[in-house]
């Protein structure tokens, strides 16, 4: 129960919590109303950087969600040209994370990280179609246990200003392992082949737990 009310915090969050608490103290000195605003801000910062444990299915026949948020796209597309996959067809699921969602991202499958590519860009609303091509983003190309290419893309949003990568090239991952996070509102895209989608637009996804697709 305690861990649900006070989940552990991602290391990226500590300095922001300290800043929020400092601002709250200053606000409280000025007046109680501003102090209340500061307390609410501190609580929000704490929960934004929460990093709860998740129950992972651990089944290579499924892909799990890399992010908490709303499924906004389920479609067939060409692969990311940045990874040289533009001539290959993939299915893609896009998940939009608002500022109240947990922003720690996880790998949808077990496998080897074959490539990681960071791409600078704009900070458009992450729910827009153009965000996949124009916004700052980070690509993870993973070879799953069946030999399929699985690509996870972290996409910065309107207020997101840093993509945090916690994974290395050639690293072996287990399904649901943490791969990084995005600060303050963003999106995650998953490109996959040889799996059938299990989710639909409008559905809420939970990182590491929601089953996105089945082999």
GROMACS .gro file of N, CA and C in nm, residues 64-202:
model
  417
   64UNK      N    1   0.450  -0.575  -2.526
   64UNK     CA    2   0.384  -0.496  -2.423
   64UNK      C    3   0.406  -0.348  -2.450
   65UNK      N    4   0.324  -0.266  -2.390
   65UNK     CA    5   0.332  -0.122  -2.414
   65UNK      C    6   0.462  -0.065  -2.359
   66UNK      N    7   0.526   0.024  -2.436
   66UNK     CA    8   0.648   0.089  -2.386
   66UNK      C    9   0.618   0.210  -2.298
   67UNK      N   10   0.490   0.251  -2.292
   67UNK     CA   11   0.457   0.375  -2.224
   67UNK      C   12   0.317   0.372  -2.165
   68UNK      N   13   0.296   0.453  -2.063
   68UNK     CA   14   0.163   0.482  -2.012
   68UNK      C   15   0.101   0.588  -2.102
   69UNK      N   16  -0.028   0.579  -2.127
   69UNK     CA   17  -0.093   0.683  -2.204
   69UNK      C   18  -0.207   0.632  -2.290
   70UNK      N   19  -0.247   0.715  -2.385
   70UNK     CA   20  -0.360   0.684  -2.473
   70UNK      C   21  -0.311   0.639  -2.610
   71UNK      N   22  -0.366   0.529  -2.659
   71UNK     CA   23  -0.335   0.483  -2.794
   71UNK      C   24  -0.401   0.579  -2.893
   72UNK      N   25  -0.320   0.647  -2.975
   72UNK     CA   26  -0.376   0.745  -3.069
   72UNK      C   27  -0.362   0.702  -3.215
   73UNK      N   28  -0.282   0.598  -3.242
   73UNK     CA   29  -0.265   0.550  -3.378
   73UNK      C   30  -0.242   0.399  -3.377
   74UNK      N   31  -0.310   0.328  -3.467
   74UNK     CA   32  -0.280   0.188  -3.497
   74UNK      C   33  -0.288   0.179  -3.649
   75UNK      N   34  -0.174   0.167  -3.716
   75UNK     CA   35  -0.174   0.178  -3.862
   75UNK      C   36  -0.058   0.101  -3.923
   76UNK      N   37  -0.062   0.084  -4.055
   76UNK     CA   38   0.049   0.024  -4.129
   76UNK      C   39   0.125   0.134  -4.200
   77UNK      N   40   0.257   0.132  -4.186
   77UNK     CA   41   0.340   0.240  -4.239
   77UNK      C   42   0.471   0.184  -4.292
   78UNK      N   43   0.548   0.269  -4.360
   78UNK     CA   44   0.685   0.235  -4.394
   78UNK      C   45   0.771   0.249  -4.268
   79UNK      N   46   0.880   0.174  -4.261
   79UNK     CA   47   0.968   0.183  -4.146
   79UNK      C   48   1.040   0.317  -4.141
   80UNK      N   49   1.099   0.352  -4.028
   80UNK     CA   50   1.170   0.480  -4.013
   80UNK      C   51   1.289   0.489  -4.108
   81UNK      N   52   1.290   0.595  -4.187
   81UNK     CA   53   1.400   0.613  -4.283
   81UNK      C   54   1.532   0.638  -4.212
   82UNK      N   55   1.526   0.692  -4.091
   82UNK     CA   56   1.648   0.719  -4.015
   82UNK      C   57   1.727   0.592  -3.985
   83UNK      N   58   1.656   0.478  -3.981
   83UNK     CA   59   1.720   0.350  -3.955
   83UNK      C   60   1.736   0.267  -4.082
   84UNK      N   61   1.708   0.328  -4.199
   84UNK     CA   62   1.722   0.258  -4.326
   84UNK      C   63   1.612   0.155  -4.349
   85UNK      N   64   1.497   0.173  -4.286
   85UNK     CA   65   1.387   0.076  -4.297
   85UNK      C   66   1.269   0.130  -4.377
   86UNK      N   67   1.293   0.235  -4.457
   86UNK     CA   68   1.182   0.299  -4.528
   86UNK      C   69   1.121   0.211  -4.637
   87UNK      N   70   1.191   0.108  -4.681
   87UNK     CA   71   1.138   0.019  -4.784
   87UNK      C   72   1.075  -0.108  -4.726
   88UNK      N   73   1.055  -0.107  -4.596
   88UNK     CA   74   0.998  -0.223  -4.528
   88UNK      C   75   0.868  -0.183  -4.459
   89UNK      N   76   0.765  -0.266  -4.470
   89UNK     CA   77   0.635  -0.235  -4.411
   89UNK      C   78   0.631  -0.280  -4.264
   90UNK      N   79   0.577  -0.193  -4.181
   90UNK     CA   80   0.558  -0.222  -4.039
   90UNK      C   81   0.416  -0.181  -3.999
   91UNK      N   82   0.369  -0.240  -3.892
   91UNK     CA   83   0.254  -0.185  -3.822
   91UNK      C   84   0.309  -0.093  -3.714
   92UNK      N   85   0.236   0.014  -3.687
   92UNK     CA   86   0.282   0.112  -3.588
   92UNK      C   87   0.171   0.145  -3.489
   93UNK      N   88   0.205   0.146  -3.362
   93UNK     CA   89   0.114   0.189  -3.257
   93UNK      C   90   0.176   0.310  -3.189
   94UNK      N   91   0.099   0.418  -3.178
   94UNK     CA   92   0.147   0.540  -3.114
   94UNK      C   93   0.072   0.562  -2.983
   95UNK      N   94   0.146   0.596  -2.879
   95UNK     CA   95   0.088   0.617  -2.746
   95UNK      C   96   0.126   0.757  -2.698
   96UNK      N   97   0.024   0.836  -2.667
   96UNK     CA   98   0.045   0.974  -2.622
   96UNK      C   99   0.045   0.980  -2.470
   97UNK      N  100   0.151   1.038  -2.415
   97UNK     CA  101   0.164   1.055  -2.270
   97UNK      C  102   0.136   1.199  -2.233
   98UNK      N  103   0.033   1.223  -2.153
   98UNK     CA  104   0.009   1.359  -2.106
   98UNK      C  105   0.092   1.384  -1.979
   99UNK      N  106   0.083   1.503  -1.924
   99UNK     CA  107   0.172   1.541  -1.814
   99UNK      C  108   0.136   1.472  -1.684
  100UNK      N  109   0.028   1.394  -1.681
  100UNK     CA  110  -0.009   1.321  -1.560
  100UNK      C  111   0.028   1.173  -1.569
  101UNK      N  112   0.072   1.127  -1.685
  101UNK     CA  113   0.111   0.987  -1.703
  101UNK      C  114   0.252   0.964  -1.652
  102UNK      N  115   0.280   0.839  -1.615
  102UNK     CA  116   0.416   0.799  -1.583
  102UNK      C  117   0.498   0.803  -1.713
  103UNK      N  118   0.617   0.861  -1.709
  103UNK     CA  119   0.695   0.882  -1.832
  103UNK      C  120   0.817   0.791  -1.844
  104UNK      N  121   0.825   0.689  -1.761
  104UNK     CA  122   0.933   0.591  -1.774
  104UNK      C  123   0.894   0.492  -1.884
  105UNK      N  124   0.982   0.471  -1.980
  105UNK     CA  125   0.955   0.385  -2.095
  105UNK      C  126   1.023   0.249  -2.079
  106UNK      N  127   0.959   0.146  -2.136
  106UNK     CA  128   1.007   0.008  -2.124
  106UNK      C  129   1.011  -0.059  -2.261
  107UNK      N  130   1.093  -0.163  -2.271
  107UNK     CA  131   1.101  -0.235  -2.398
  107UNK      C  132   0.979  -0.327  -2.413
  108UNK      N  133   0.917  -0.329  -2.531
  108UNK     CA  134   0.799  -0.414  -2.552
  108UNK      C  135   0.831  -0.562  -2.563
  109UNK      N  136   0.958  -0.596  -2.581
  109UNK     CA  137   0.996  -0.736  -2.603
  109UNK      C  138   1.136  -0.762  -2.549
  110UNK      N  139   1.168  -0.889  -2.533
  110UNK     CA  140   1.306  -0.926  -2.505
  110UNK      C  141   1.386  -0.925  -2.635
  111UNK      N  142   1.515  -0.900  -2.626
  111UNK     CA  143   1.596  -0.900  -2.747
  111UNK      C  144   1.724  -0.822  -2.731
  112UNK      N  145   1.794  -0.803  -2.843
  112UNK     CA  146   1.921  -0.730  -2.847
  112UNK      C  147   1.900  -0.593  -2.910
  113UNK      N  148   1.952  -0.488  -2.847
  113UNK     CA  149   1.946  -0.353  -2.904
  113UNK      C  150   2.050  -0.344  -3.015
  114UNK      N  151   2.003  -0.343  -3.139
  114UNK     CA  152   2.095  -0.338  -3.253
  114UNK      C  153   2.140  -0.196  -3.287
  115UNK      N  154   2.057  -0.098  -3.255
  115UNK     CA  155   2.093   0.039  -3.290
  115UNK      C  156   2.016   0.135  -3.200
  116UNK      N  157   2.080   0.247  -3.168
  116UNK     CA  158   2.015   0.358  -3.097
  116UNK      C  159   2.052   0.484  -3.172
  117UNK      N  160   1.954   0.562  -3.209
  117UNK     CA  161   1.979   0.682  -3.289
  117UNK      C  162   1.900   0.800  -3.233
  118UNK      N  163   1.972   0.904  -3.193
  118UNK     CA  164   1.908   1.028  -3.146
  118UNK      C  165   1.895   1.126  -3.261
  119UNK      N  166   1.778   1.189  -3.272
  119UNK     CA  167   1.752   1.284  -3.382
  119UNK      C  168   1.699   1.414  -3.323
  120UNK      N  169   1.775   1.524  -3.332
  120UNK     CA  170   1.723   1.653  -3.284
  120UNK      C  171   1.608   1.700  -3.371
  121UNK      N  172   1.525   1.787  -3.316
  121UNK     CA  173   1.412   1.835  -3.393
  121UNK      C  174   1.330   1.938  -3.318
  122UNK      N  175   1.204   1.953  -3.360
  122UNK     CA  176   1.115   2.054  -3.304
  122UNK      C  177   1.045   1.999  -3.179
  123UNK      N  178   0.958   2.084  -3.122
  123UNK     CA  179   0.880   2.045  -3.004
  123UNK      C  180   0.732   2.075  -3.029
  124UNK      N  181   0.678   2.009  -3.134
  124UNK     CA  182   0.536   2.023  -3.165
  124UNK      C  183   0.454   1.939  -3.069
  125UNK      N  184   0.324   1.962  -3.068
  125UNK     CA  185   0.234   1.878  -2.989
  125UNK      C  186   0.255   1.732  -3.030
  126UNK      N  187   0.286   1.646  -2.932
  126UNK     CA  188   0.323   1.508  -2.962
  126UNK      C  189   0.209   1.426  -3.020
  127UNK      N  190   0.084   1.474  -3.007
  127UNK     CA  191  -0.029   1.400  -3.062
  127UNK      C  192  -0.048   1.423  -3.211
  128UNK      N  193   0.024   1.519  -3.269
  128UNK     CA  194   0.013   1.548  -3.412
  128UNK      C  195   0.088   1.446  -3.495
  129UNK      N  196   0.038   1.421  -3.618
  129UNK     CA  197   0.103   1.326  -3.707
  129UNK      C  198   0.247   1.367  -3.738
  130UNK      N  199   0.270   1.499  -3.752
  130UNK     CA  200   0.403   1.547  -3.789
  130UNK      C  201   0.508   1.523  -3.681
  131UNK      N  202   0.464   1.495  -3.558
  131UNK     CA  203   0.559   1.477  -3.449
  131UNK      C  204   0.654   1.361  -3.475
  132UNK      N  205   0.605   1.255  -3.543
  132UNK     CA  206   0.688   1.137  -3.570
  132UNK      C  207   0.807   1.171  -3.658
  133UNK      N  208   0.796   1.275  -3.740
  133UNK     CA  209   0.902   1.309  -3.834
  133UNK      C  210   0.975   1.438  -3.800
  134UNK      N  211   0.907   1.530  -3.729
  134UNK     CA  212   0.964   1.663  -3.707
  134UNK      C  213   1.020   1.685  -3.567
  135UNK      N  214   0.967   1.616  -3.468
  135UNK     CA  215   1.008   1.643  -3.330
  135UNK      C  216   1.140   1.577  -3.292
  136UNK      N  217   1.201   1.626  -3.186
  136UNK     CA  218   1.318   1.560  -3.128
  136UNK      C  219   1.277   1.418  -3.087
  137UNK      N  220   1.363   1.319  -3.117
  137UNK     CA  221   1.323   1.181  -3.090
  137UNK      C  222   1.446   1.091  -3.076
  138UNK      N  223   1.421   0.974  -3.021
  138UNK     CA  224   1.528   0.876  -3.001
  138UNK      C  225   1.476   0.739  -3.043
  139UNK      N  226   1.552   0.670  -3.129
  139UNK     CA  227   1.512   0.541  -3.186
  139UNK      C  228   1.588   0.427  -3.118
  140UNK      N  229   1.515   0.319  -3.089
  140UNK     CA  230   1.576   0.195  -3.042
  140UNK      C  231   1.535   0.085  -3.140
  141UNK      N  232   1.631   0.024  -3.207
  141UNK     CA  233   1.602  -0.088  -3.296
  141UNK      C  234   1.640  -0.216  -3.223
  142UNK      N  235   1.540  -0.301  -3.200
  142UNK     CA  236   1.558  -0.422  -3.119
  142UNK      C  237   1.528  -0.544  -3.206
  143UNK      N  238   1.615  -0.642  -3.199
  143UNK     CA  239   1.589  -0.771  -3.266
  143UNK      C  240   1.528  -0.864  -3.161
  144UNK      N  241   1.401  -0.902  -3.182
  144UNK     CA  242   1.334  -0.984  -3.081
  144UNK      C  243   1.376  -1.131  -3.091
  145UNK      N  244   1.321  -1.214  -3.005
  145UNK     CA  245   1.360  -1.355  -2.997
  145UNK      C  246   1.319  -1.434  -3.121
  146UNK      N  247   1.226  -1.379  -3.201
  146UNK     CA  248   1.183  -1.445  -3.324
  146UNK      C  249   1.257  -1.394  -3.447
  147UNK      N  250   1.352  -1.302  -3.426
  147UNK     CA  251   1.426  -1.245  -3.538
  147UNK      C  252   1.358  -1.128  -3.605
  148UNK      N  253   1.252  -1.076  -3.543
  148UNK     CA  254   1.180  -0.961  -3.599
  148UNK      C  255   1.246  -0.829  -3.557
  149UNK      N  256   1.232  -0.728  -3.643
  149UNK     CA  257   1.276  -0.593  -3.608
  149UNK      C  258   1.163  -0.523  -3.532
  150UNK      N  259   1.193  -0.477  -3.412
  150UNK     CA  260   1.099  -0.399  -3.332
  150UNK      C  261   1.166  -0.265  -3.305
  151UNK      N  262   1.096  -0.156  -3.337
  151UNK     CA  263   1.153  -0.023  -3.319
  151UNK      C  264   1.067   0.055  -3.220
  152UNK      N  265   1.130   0.109  -3.118
  152UNK     CA  266   1.063   0.198  -3.023
  152UNK      C  267   1.118   0.338  -3.044
  153UNK      N  268   1.029   0.437  -3.054
  153UNK     CA  269   1.072   0.574  -3.075
  153UNK      C  270   1.017   0.661  -2.961
  154UNK      N  271   1.108   0.723  -2.888
  154UNK     CA  272   1.068   0.823  -2.788
  154UNK      C  273   1.061   0.958  -2.859
  155UNK      N  274   0.947   1.025  -2.848
  155UNK     CA  275   0.926   1.152  -2.918
  155UNK      C  276   0.896   1.262  -2.817
  156UNK      N  277   0.976   1.368  -2.820
  156UNK     CA  278   0.951   1.482  -2.731
  156UNK      C  279   0.823   1.553  -2.772
  157UNK      N  280   0.759   1.618  -2.677
  157UNK     CA  281   0.633   1.686  -2.704
  157UNK      C  282   0.644   1.837  -2.692
  158UNK      N  283   0.529   1.900  -2.673
  158UNK     CA  284   0.521   2.046  -2.670
  158UNK      C  285   0.601   2.106  -2.555
  159UNK      N  286   0.594   2.040  -2.438
  159UNK     CA  287   0.666   2.092  -2.322
  159UNK      C  288   0.783   2.002  -2.282
  160UNK      N  289   0.799   1.889  -2.350
  160UNK     CA  290   0.913   1.801  -2.321
  160UNK      C  291   1.041   1.866  -2.372
  161UNK      N  292   1.144   1.858  -2.292
  161UNK     CA  293   1.270   1.921  -2.333
  161UNK      C  294   1.391   1.831  -2.313
  162UNK      N  295   1.367   1.705  -2.278
  162UNK     CA  296   1.480   1.614  -2.269
  162UNK      C  297   1.434   1.470  -2.280
  163UNK      N  298   1.500   1.396  -2.372
  163UNK     CA  299   1.479   1.253  -2.383
  163UNK      C  300   1.595   1.185  -2.312
  164UNK      N  301   1.564   1.099  -2.218
  164UNK     CA  302   1.666   1.030  -2.139
  164UNK      C  303   1.677   0.886  -2.188
  165UNK      N  304   1.795   0.850  -2.234
  165UNK     CA  305   1.822   0.713  -2.280
  165UNK      C  306   1.904   0.640  -2.175
  166UNK      N  307   1.855   0.525  -2.131
  166UNK     CA  308   1.925   0.446  -2.029
  166UNK      C  309   1.964   0.308  -2.082
  167UNK      N  310   1.981   0.300  -2.213
  167UNK     CA  311   2.009   0.173  -2.279
  167UNK      C  312   2.130   0.189  -2.370
  168UNK      N  313   2.204   0.082  -2.389
  168UNK     CA  314   2.323   0.086  -2.474
  168UNK      C  315   2.307  -0.005  -2.595
  169UNK      N  316   2.374   0.031  -2.703
  169UNK     CA  317   2.378  -0.055  -2.822
  169UNK      C  318   2.439  -0.190  -2.785
  170UNK      N  319   2.383  -0.296  -2.841
  170UNK     CA  320   2.423  -0.435  -2.818
  170UNK      C  321   2.383  -0.489  -2.680
  171UNK      N  322   2.306  -0.409  -2.606
  171UNK     CA  323   2.259  -0.455  -2.476
  171UNK      C  324   2.147  -0.557  -2.493
  172UNK      N  325   2.147  -0.659  -2.409
  172UNK     CA  326   2.039  -0.758  -2.411
  172UNK      C  327   1.933  -0.715  -2.311
  173UNK      N  328   1.808  -0.711  -2.357
  173UNK     CA  329   1.698  -0.665  -2.274
  173UNK      C  330   1.599  -0.778  -2.249
  174UNK      N  331   1.538  -0.775  -2.132
  174UNK     CA  332   1.423  -0.860  -2.104
  174UNK      C  333   1.297  -0.779  -2.121
  175UNK      N  334   1.191  -0.842  -2.165
  175UNK     CA  335   1.063  -0.774  -2.187
  175UNK      C  336   1.026  -0.692  -2.063
  176UNK      N  337   0.994  -0.564  -2.085
  176UNK     CA  338   0.953  -0.477  -1.976
  176UNK      C  339   1.065  -0.405  -1.906
  177UNK      N  340   1.191  -0.429  -1.946
  177UNK     CA  341   1.302  -0.355  -1.886
  177UNK      C  342   1.290  -0.206  -1.918
  178UNK      N  343   1.332  -0.124  -1.826
  178UNK     CA  344   1.331   0.021  -1.848
  178UNK      C  345   1.437   0.057  -1.952
  179UNK      N  346   1.400   0.145  -2.047
  179UNK     CA  347   1.496   0.189  -2.148
  179UNK      C  348   1.523   0.339  -2.140
  180UNK      N  349   1.442   0.413  -2.064
  180UNK     CA  350   1.462   0.557  -2.052
  180UNK      C  351   1.333   0.626  -2.015
  181UNK      N  352   1.333   0.760  -2.028
  181UNK     CA  353   1.211   0.836  -2.001
  181UNK      C  354   1.216   0.966  -2.080
  182UNK      N  355   1.102   1.035  -2.085
  182UNK     CA  356   1.093   1.166  -2.150
  182UNK      C  357   1.034   1.263  -2.050
  183UNK      N  358   1.095   1.379  -2.036
  183UNK     CA  359   1.048   1.475  -1.937
  183UNK      C  360   0.936   1.563  -1.991
  184UNK      N  361   0.821   1.557  -1.926
  184UNK     CA  362   0.710   1.651  -1.941
  184UNK      C  363   0.634   1.642  -2.075
  185UNK      N  364   0.545   1.543  -2.086
  185UNK     CA  365   0.452   1.536  -2.198
  185UNK      C  366   0.516   1.490  -2.327
  186UNK      N  367   0.473   1.379  -2.383
  186UNK     CA  368   0.546   1.323  -2.496
  186UNK      C  369   0.470   1.207  -2.559
  187UNK      N  370   0.542   1.123  -2.635
  187UNK     CA  371   0.479   1.016  -2.711
  187UNK      C  372   0.579   0.904  -2.737
  188UNK      N  373   0.527   0.783  -2.751
  188UNK     CA  374   0.611   0.669  -2.789
  188UNK      C  375   0.546   0.597  -2.906
  189UNK      N  376   0.624   0.569  -3.009
  189UNK     CA  377   0.580   0.490  -3.124
  189UNK      C  378   0.647   0.354  -3.121
  190UNK      N  379   0.572   0.251  -3.157
  190UNK     CA  380   0.628   0.116  -3.170
  190UNK      C  381   0.603   0.067  -3.312
  191UNK      N  382   0.711   0.035  -3.384
  191UNK     CA  383   0.703  -0.026  -3.516
  191UNK      C  384   0.731  -0.175  -3.499
  192UNK      N  385   0.649  -0.260  -3.559
  192UNK     CA  386   0.670  -0.403  -3.542
  192UNK      C  387   0.624  -0.479  -3.666
  193UNK      N  388   0.675  -0.600  -3.681
  193UNK     CA  389   0.637  -0.687  -3.792
  193UNK      C  390   0.599  -0.824  -3.736
  194UNK      N  391   0.511  -0.893  -3.809
  194UNK     CA  392   0.471  -1.030  -3.777
  194UNK      C  393   0.398  -1.046  -3.644
  195UNK      N  394   0.338  -0.939  -3.598
  195UNK     CA  395   0.248  -0.945  -3.483
  195UNK      C  396   0.115  -0.881  -3.524
  196UNK      N  397   0.006  -0.923  -3.460
  196UNK     CA  398  -0.125  -0.865  -3.485
  196UNK      C  399  -0.165  -0.777  -3.367
  197UNK      N  400  -0.214  -0.656  -3.395
  197UNK     CA  401  -0.246  -0.563  -3.286
  197UNK      C  402  -0.361  -0.614  -3.199
  198UNK      N  403  -0.351  -0.583  -3.070
  198UNK     CA  404  -0.454  -0.620  -2.973
  198UNK      C  405  -0.522  -0.498  -2.911
  199UNK      N  406  -0.478  -0.379  -2.952
  199UNK     CA  407  -0.535  -0.256  -2.895
  199UNK      C  408  -0.603  -0.175  -3.005
  200UNK      N  409  -0.679  -0.075  -2.963
  200UNK     CA  410  -0.746   0.013  -3.058
  200UNK      C  411  -0.730   0.158  -3.014
  201UNK      N  412  -0.755   0.249  -3.105
  201UNK     CA  413  -0.743   0.392  -3.077
  201UNK      C  414  -0.838   0.430  -2.963
  202UNK      N  415  -0.787   0.509  -2.871
  202UNK     CA  416  -0.866   0.554  -2.758
  202UNK      C  417  -0.844   0.472  -2.632
   0.00000   0.00000   0.00000
